[in-house]
Amino acid sequence: AVFVFYAADLAAQTVPQGINYQTIVRNSNSQPLVNQNVTMLFSIKDNNSIVYQERQVSTTSSIGLVNFVIGNIQTKSIAESFQ
């Protein structure tokens, strides 16, 4: 009976679809960029080589906040998968 519950628990698990990233975007004077379009470039490196890279565009909130999900876009810039 324990095995049945364990197997059912494994089936209920989901694979993450990306890495959540949240930040306040600021200018060179440390002031939040409010209601502005921003482009973020995310890179993952192995030693000094880029193995994955993607660019995302978003609009900051009234306090400069943006939210992204890294790895959850349709077009990949450098690599289709991690090695």
mmCIF file of N, CA and C in Angstrom:
data_model
loop_
_atom_site.group_PDB
_atom_site.id
_atom_site.type_symbol
_atom_site.label_atom_id
_atom_site.label_comp_id
_atom_site.label_asym_id
_atom_site.label_seq_id
_atom_site.Cartn_x
_atom_site.Cartn_y
_atom_site.Cartn_z
ATOM 1 N N ALA A 1 0.821 -1.195 0.000
ATOM 2 C CA ALA A 1 0.000 0.000 0.000
ATOM 3 C C ALA A 1 0.861 1.254 0.000
ATOM 4 N N VAL A 2 1.988 1.203 0.657
ATOM 5 C CA VAL A 2 2.881 2.361 0.698
ATOM 6 C C VAL A 2 3.391 2.678 -0.698
ATOM 7 N N PHE A 3 3.727 1.657 -1.474
ATOM 8 C CA PHE A 3 4.215 1.851 -2.833
ATOM 9 C C PHE A 3 3.177 2.561 -3.703
ATOM 10 N N VAL A 4 1.921 2.211 -3.561
ATOM 11 C CA VAL A 4 0.856 2.830 -4.350
ATOM 12 C C VAL A 4 0.752 4.312 -4.048
ATOM 13 N N PHE A 5 0.822 4.690 -2.781
ATOM 14 C CA PHE A 5 0.760 6.099 -2.413
ATOM 15 C C PHE A 5 1.993 6.847 -2.908
ATOM 16 N N TYR A 6 3.153 6.205 -2.836
ATOM 17 C CA TYR A 6 4.390 6.815 -3.301
ATOM 18 C C TYR A 6 4.335 7.060 -4.810
ATOM 19 N N ALA A 7 3.873 6.096 -5.571
ATOM 20 C CA ALA A 7 3.759 6.231 -7.024
ATOM 21 C C ALA A 7 2.755 7.327 -7.386
ATOM 22 N N ALA A 8 1.652 7.400 -6.663
ATOM 23 C CA ALA A 8 0.655 8.441 -6.916
ATOM 24 C C ALA A 8 1.235 9.817 -6.627
ATOM 25 N N ASP A 9 2.082 9.907 -5.604
ATOM 26 C CA ASP A 9 2.715 11.171 -5.262
ATOM 27 C C ASP A 9 3.671 11.609 -6.371
ATOM 28 N N LEU A 10 4.415 10.694 -6.960
ATOM 29 C CA LEU A 10 5.319 11.032 -8.052
ATOM 30 C C LEU A 10 4.558 11.537 -9.271
ATOM 31 N N ALA A 11 3.434 10.979 -9.566
ATOM 32 C CA ALA A 11 2.640 11.401 -10.717
ATOM 33 C C ALA A 11 2.087 12.806 -10.531
ATOM 34 N N ALA A 12 1.929 13.243 -9.298
ATOM 35 C CA ALA A 12 1.370 14.562 -9.024
ATOM 36 C C ALA A 12 2.422 15.671 -9.131
ATOM 37 N N GLN A 13 3.698 15.321 -9.192
ATOM 38 C CA GLN A 13 4.776 16.303 -9.292
ATOM 39 C C GLN A 13 4.767 16.944 -10.676
ATOM 40 N N THR A 14 5.130 18.218 -10.747
ATOM 41 C CA THR A 14 5.241 18.893 -12.031
ATOM 42 C C THR A 14 6.664 19.403 -12.213
ATOM 43 N N VAL A 15 7.105 19.471 -13.435
ATOM 44 C CA VAL A 15 8.433 19.969 -13.756
ATOM 45 C C VAL A 15 8.350 21.486 -13.884
ATOM 46 N N PRO A 16 9.278 22.237 -13.258
ATOM 47 C CA PRO A 16 9.259 23.699 -13.398
ATOM 48 C C PRO A 16 9.400 24.104 -14.855
ATOM 49 N N GLN A 17 8.682 25.127 -15.263
ATOM 50 C CA GLN A 17 8.704 25.580 -16.649
ATOM 51 C C GLN A 17 9.619 26.774 -16.859
ATOM 52 N N GLY A 18 10.358 27.167 -15.839
ATOM 53 C CA GLY A 18 11.283 28.284 -15.954
ATOM 54 C C GLY A 18 11.744 28.733 -14.584
ATOM 55 N N ILE A 19 12.608 29.729 -14.589
ATOM 56 C CA ILE A 19 13.136 30.308 -13.355
ATOM 57 C C ILE A 19 12.490 31.675 -13.174
ATOM 58 N N ASN A 20 11.798 31.873 -12.063
ATOM 59 C CA ASN A 20 11.173 33.167 -11.785
ATOM 60 C C ASN A 20 12.240 34.183 -11.398
ATOM 61 N N TYR A 21 12.143 35.388 -11.971
ATOM 62 C CA TYR A 21 13.080 36.471 -11.676
ATOM 63 C C TYR A 21 12.281 37.753 -11.521
ATOM 64 N N GLN A 22 12.529 38.458 -10.431
ATOM 65 C CA GLN A 22 11.815 39.700 -10.137
ATOM 66 C C GLN A 22 12.831 40.722 -9.655
ATOM 67 N N THR A 23 12.701 41.956 -10.134
ATOM 68 C CA THR A 23 13.627 43.003 -9.712
ATOM 69 C C THR A 23 12.976 44.376 -9.855
ATOM 70 N N ILE A 24 13.550 45.335 -9.166
ATOM 71 C CA ILE A 24 13.209 46.746 -9.356
ATOM 72 C C ILE A 24 14.280 47.314 -10.288
ATOM 73 N N VAL A 25 13.886 47.874 -11.417
ATOM 74 C CA VAL A 25 14.822 48.448 -12.378
ATOM 75 C C VAL A 25 15.067 49.903 -11.973
ATOM 76 N N ARG A 26 16.353 50.250 -11.873
ATOM 77 C CA ARG A 26 16.722 51.606 -11.431
ATOM 78 C C ARG A 26 17.648 52.263 -12.448
ATOM 79 N N ASN A 27 17.649 53.591 -12.454
ATOM 80 C CA ASN A 27 18.559 54.328 -13.325
ATOM 81 C C ASN A 27 19.900 54.533 -12.608
ATOM 82 N N SER A 28 20.798 55.276 -13.223
ATOM 83 C CA SER A 28 22.137 55.482 -12.646
ATOM 84 C C SER A 28 22.113 56.283 -11.352
ATOM 85 N N ASN A 29 20.993 56.959 -11.050
ATOM 86 C CA ASN A 29 20.841 57.704 -9.798
ATOM 87 C C ASN A 29 20.074 56.904 -8.748
ATOM 88 N N SER A 30 19.895 55.611 -8.998
ATOM 89 C CA SER A 30 19.179 54.687 -8.099
ATOM 90 C C SER A 30 17.690 54.975 -7.981
ATOM 91 N N GLN A 31 17.142 55.734 -8.912
ATOM 92 C CA GLN A 31 15.709 55.996 -8.920
ATOM 93 C C GLN A 31 15.017 54.900 -9.743
ATOM 94 N N PRO A 32 13.872 54.382 -9.279
ATOM 95 C CA PRO A 32 13.156 53.357 -10.046
ATOM 96 C C PRO A 32 12.702 53.886 -11.408
ATOM 97 N N LEU A 33 12.821 53.051 -12.431
ATOM 98 C CA LEU A 33 12.276 53.387 -13.743
ATOM 99 C C LEU A 33 10.812 52.974 -13.735
ATOM 100 N N VAL A 34 9.945 53.954 -13.699
ATOM 101 C CA VAL A 34 8.507 53.732 -13.522
ATOM 102 C C VAL A 34 7.802 53.714 -14.871
ATOM 103 N N ASN A 35 6.973 52.676 -15.087
ATOM 104 C CA ASN A 35 6.169 52.540 -16.303
ATOM 105 C C ASN A 35 7.000 52.708 -17.578
ATOM 106 N N GLN A 36 8.141 52.042 -17.622
ATOM 107 C CA GLN A 36 9.052 52.128 -18.761
ATOM 108 C C GLN A 36 9.219 50.755 -19.398
ATOM 109 N N ASN A 37 9.395 50.738 -20.726
ATOM 110 C CA ASN A 37 9.740 49.493 -21.407
ATOM 111 C C ASN A 37 11.205 49.203 -21.145
ATOM 112 N N VAL A 38 11.507 47.958 -20.785
ATOM 113 C CA VAL A 38 12.883 47.546 -20.530
ATOM 114 C C VAL A 38 13.153 46.226 -21.256
ATOM 115 N N THR A 39 14.389 46.033 -21.640
ATOM 116 C CA THR A 39 14.835 44.781 -22.249
ATOM 117 C C THR A 39 15.885 44.175 -21.334
ATOM 118 N N MET A 40 15.700 42.902 -21.005
ATOM 119 C CA MET A 40 16.648 42.190 -20.144
ATOM 120 C C MET A 40 17.280 41.077 -20.955
ATOM 121 N N LEU A 41 18.591 40.916 -20.802
ATOM 122 C CA LEU A 41 19.322 39.835 -21.441
ATOM 123 C C LEU A 41 19.792 38.891 -20.341
ATOM 124 N N PHE A 42 19.327 37.649 -20.396
ATOM 125 C CA PHE A 42 19.702 36.632 -19.409
ATOM 126 C C PHE A 42 20.671 35.660 -20.070
ATOM 127 N N SER A 43 21.792 35.395 -19.396
ATOM 128 C CA SER A 43 22.798 34.476 -19.920
ATOM 129 C C SER A 43 23.199 33.487 -18.841
ATOM 130 N N ILE A 44 23.421 32.255 -19.273
ATOM 131 C CA ILE A 44 23.969 31.232 -18.391
ATOM 132 C C ILE A 44 25.278 30.797 -19.021
ATOM 133 N N LYS A 45 26.339 30.833 -18.215
ATOM 134 C CA LYS A 45 27.668 30.520 -18.728
ATOM 135 C C LYS A 45 28.218 29.262 -18.081
ATOM 136 N N ASP A 46 29.009 28.548 -18.847
ATOM 137 C CA ASP A 46 29.807 27.431 -18.361
ATOM 138 C C ASP A 46 31.249 27.871 -18.549
ATOM 139 N N ASN A 47 31.925 28.114 -17.428
ATOM 140 C CA ASN A 47 33.225 28.781 -17.446
ATOM 141 C C ASN A 47 33.018 30.145 -18.088
ATOM 142 N N ASN A 48 33.577 30.382 -19.261
ATOM 143 C CA ASN A 48 33.412 31.687 -19.896
ATOM 144 C C ASN A 48 32.587 31.614 -21.178
ATOM 145 N N SER A 49 32.008 30.447 -21.455
ATOM 146 C CA SER A 49 31.219 30.262 -22.666
ATOM 147 C C SER A 49 29.731 30.349 -22.351
ATOM 148 N N ILE A 50 29.012 31.093 -23.163
ATOM 149 C CA ILE A 50 27.559 31.191 -23.005
ATOM 150 C C ILE A 50 26.934 29.914 -23.543
ATOM 151 N N VAL A 51 26.191 29.211 -22.683
ATOM 152 C CA VAL A 51 25.507 27.989 -23.109
ATOM 153 C C VAL A 51 24.015 28.228 -23.323
ATOM 154 N N TYR A 52 23.514 29.342 -22.801
ATOM 155 C CA TYR A 52 22.101 29.681 -22.986
ATOM 156 C C TYR A 52 21.958 31.181 -22.843
ATOM 157 N N GLN A 53 21.125 31.771 -23.700
ATOM 158 C CA GLN A 53 20.882 33.213 -23.610
ATOM 159 C C GLN A 53 19.507 33.521 -24.166
ATOM 160 N N GLU A 54 18.817 34.428 -23.507
ATOM 161 C CA GLU A 54 17.534 34.881 -24.037
ATOM 162 C C GLU A 54 17.330 36.340 -23.677
ATOM 163 N N ARG A 55 16.555 37.010 -24.513
ATOM 164 C CA ARG A 55 16.237 38.423 -24.316
ATOM 165 C C ARG A 55 14.733 38.525 -24.131
ATOM 166 N N GLN A 56 14.332 39.282 -23.112
ATOM 167 C CA GLN A 56 12.904 39.493 -22.871
ATOM 168 C C GLN A 56 12.625 40.981 -22.703
ATOM 169 N N VAL A 57 11.444 41.390 -23.123
ATOM 170 C CA VAL A 57 11.004 42.782 -23.023
ATOM 171 C C VAL A 57 9.788 42.826 -22.108
ATOM 172 N N SER A 58 9.739 43.834 -21.241
ATOM 173 C CA SER A 58 8.601 43.997 -20.351
ATOM 174 C C SER A 58 8.438 45.480 -20.033
ATOM 175 N N THR A 59 7.389 45.801 -19.315
ATOM 176 C CA THR A 59 7.133 47.167 -18.853
ATOM 177 C C THR A 59 7.162 47.172 -17.339
ATOM 178 N N THR A 60 7.896 48.117 -16.768
ATOM 179 C CA THR A 60 7.972 48.214 -15.319
ATOM 180 C C THR A 60 6.646 48.708 -14.749
ATOM 181 N N SER A 61 6.423 48.398 -13.477
ATOM 182 C CA SER A 61 5.198 48.824 -12.796
ATOM 183 C C SER A 61 5.349 50.259 -12.280
ATOM 184 N N SER A 62 4.387 50.690 -11.505
ATOM 185 C CA SER A 62 4.409 52.049 -10.931
ATOM 186 C C SER A 62 5.509 52.212 -9.881
ATOM 187 N N ILE A 63 6.146 51.116 -9.477
ATOM 188 C CA ILE A 63 7.285 51.209 -8.541
ATOM 189 C C ILE A 63 8.580 50.703 -9.185
ATOM 190 N N GLY A 64 8.541 50.428 -10.497
ATOM 191 C CA GLY A 64 9.727 49.981 -11.213
ATOM 192 C C GLY A 64 9.919 48.473 -11.222
ATOM 193 N N LEU A 65 8.923 47.727 -10.777
ATOM 194 C CA LEU A 65 9.020 46.280 -10.671
ATOM 195 C C LEU A 65 8.769 45.589 -12.013
ATOM 196 N N VAL A 66 9.584 44.553 -12.302
ATOM 197 C CA VAL A 66 9.347 43.685 -13.453
ATOM 198 C C VAL A 66 9.458 42.236 -13.000
ATOM 199 N N ASN A 67 8.729 41.364 -13.689
ATOM 200 C CA ASN A 67 8.751 39.929 -13.427
ATOM 201 C C ASN A 67 9.025 39.215 -14.745
ATOM 202 N N PHE A 68 9.901 38.230 -14.694
ATOM 203 C CA PHE A 68 10.205 37.416 -15.867
ATOM 204 C C PHE A 68 10.210 35.954 -15.462
ATOM 205 N N VAL A 69 9.992 35.084 -16.436
ATOM 206 C CA VAL A 69 10.212 33.653 -16.251
ATOM 207 C C VAL A 69 11.286 33.266 -17.259
ATOM 208 N N ILE A 70 12.490 33.014 -16.773
ATOM 209 C CA ILE A 70 13.616 32.678 -17.633
ATOM 210 C C ILE A 70 13.460 31.241 -18.120
ATOM 211 N N GLY A 71 13.596 31.048 -19.425
ATOM 212 C CA GLY A 71 13.488 29.716 -19.998
ATOM 213 C C GLY A 71 12.094 29.363 -20.455
ATOM 214 N N ASN A 72 11.179 30.307 -20.392
ATOM 215 C CA ASN A 72 9.789 30.036 -20.752
ATOM 216 C C ASN A 72 9.365 30.868 -21.955
ATOM 217 N N ILE A 73 10.279 31.038 -22.922
ATOM 218 C CA ILE A 73 9.936 31.775 -24.137
ATOM 219 C C ILE A 73 10.020 30.825 -25.320
ATOM 220 N N GLN A 74 9.440 31.206 -26.432
ATOM 221 C CA GLN A 74 9.370 30.338 -27.601
ATOM 222 C C GLN A 74 10.689 30.271 -28.363
ATOM 223 N N THR A 75 11.416 31.382 -28.459
ATOM 224 C CA THR A 75 12.646 31.429 -29.248
ATOM 225 C C THR A 75 13.839 31.542 -28.329
ATOM 226 N N LYS A 76 14.764 30.637 -28.472
ATOM 227 C CA LYS A 76 15.992 30.647 -27.686
ATOM 228 C C LYS A 76 17.100 31.300 -28.522
ATOM 229 N N SER A 77 17.906 32.158 -27.898
ATOM 230 C CA SER A 77 18.922 32.890 -28.647
ATOM 231 C C SER A 77 20.159 32.053 -28.967
ATOM 232 N N ILE A 78 20.634 31.280 -28.025
ATOM 233 C CA ILE A 78 21.899 30.576 -28.206
ATOM 234 C C ILE A 78 21.721 29.062 -28.272
ATOM 235 N N ALA A 79 21.094 28.482 -27.276
ATOM 236 C CA ALA A 79 21.003 27.025 -27.206
ATOM 237 C C ALA A 79 19.571 26.592 -26.956
ATOM 238 N N GLU A 80 19.213 25.456 -27.476
ATOM 239 C CA GLU A 80 17.862 24.914 -27.271
ATOM 240 C C GLU A 80 17.753 24.189 -25.945
ATOM 241 N N SER A 81 18.847 23.681 -25.425
ATOM 242 C CA SER A 81 18.780 22.961 -24.168
ATOM 243 C C SER A 81 20.126 22.999 -23.466
ATOM 244 N N PHE A 82 20.113 22.706 -22.201
ATOM 245 C CA PHE A 82 21.344 22.638 -21.420
ATOM 246 C C PHE A 82 22.049 21.329 -21.707
ATOM 247 N N GLN A 83 23.361 21.348 -21.634
ATOM 248 C CA GLN A 83 24.132 20.118 -21.862
ATOM 249 C C GLN A 83 24.740 19.637 -20.572
#
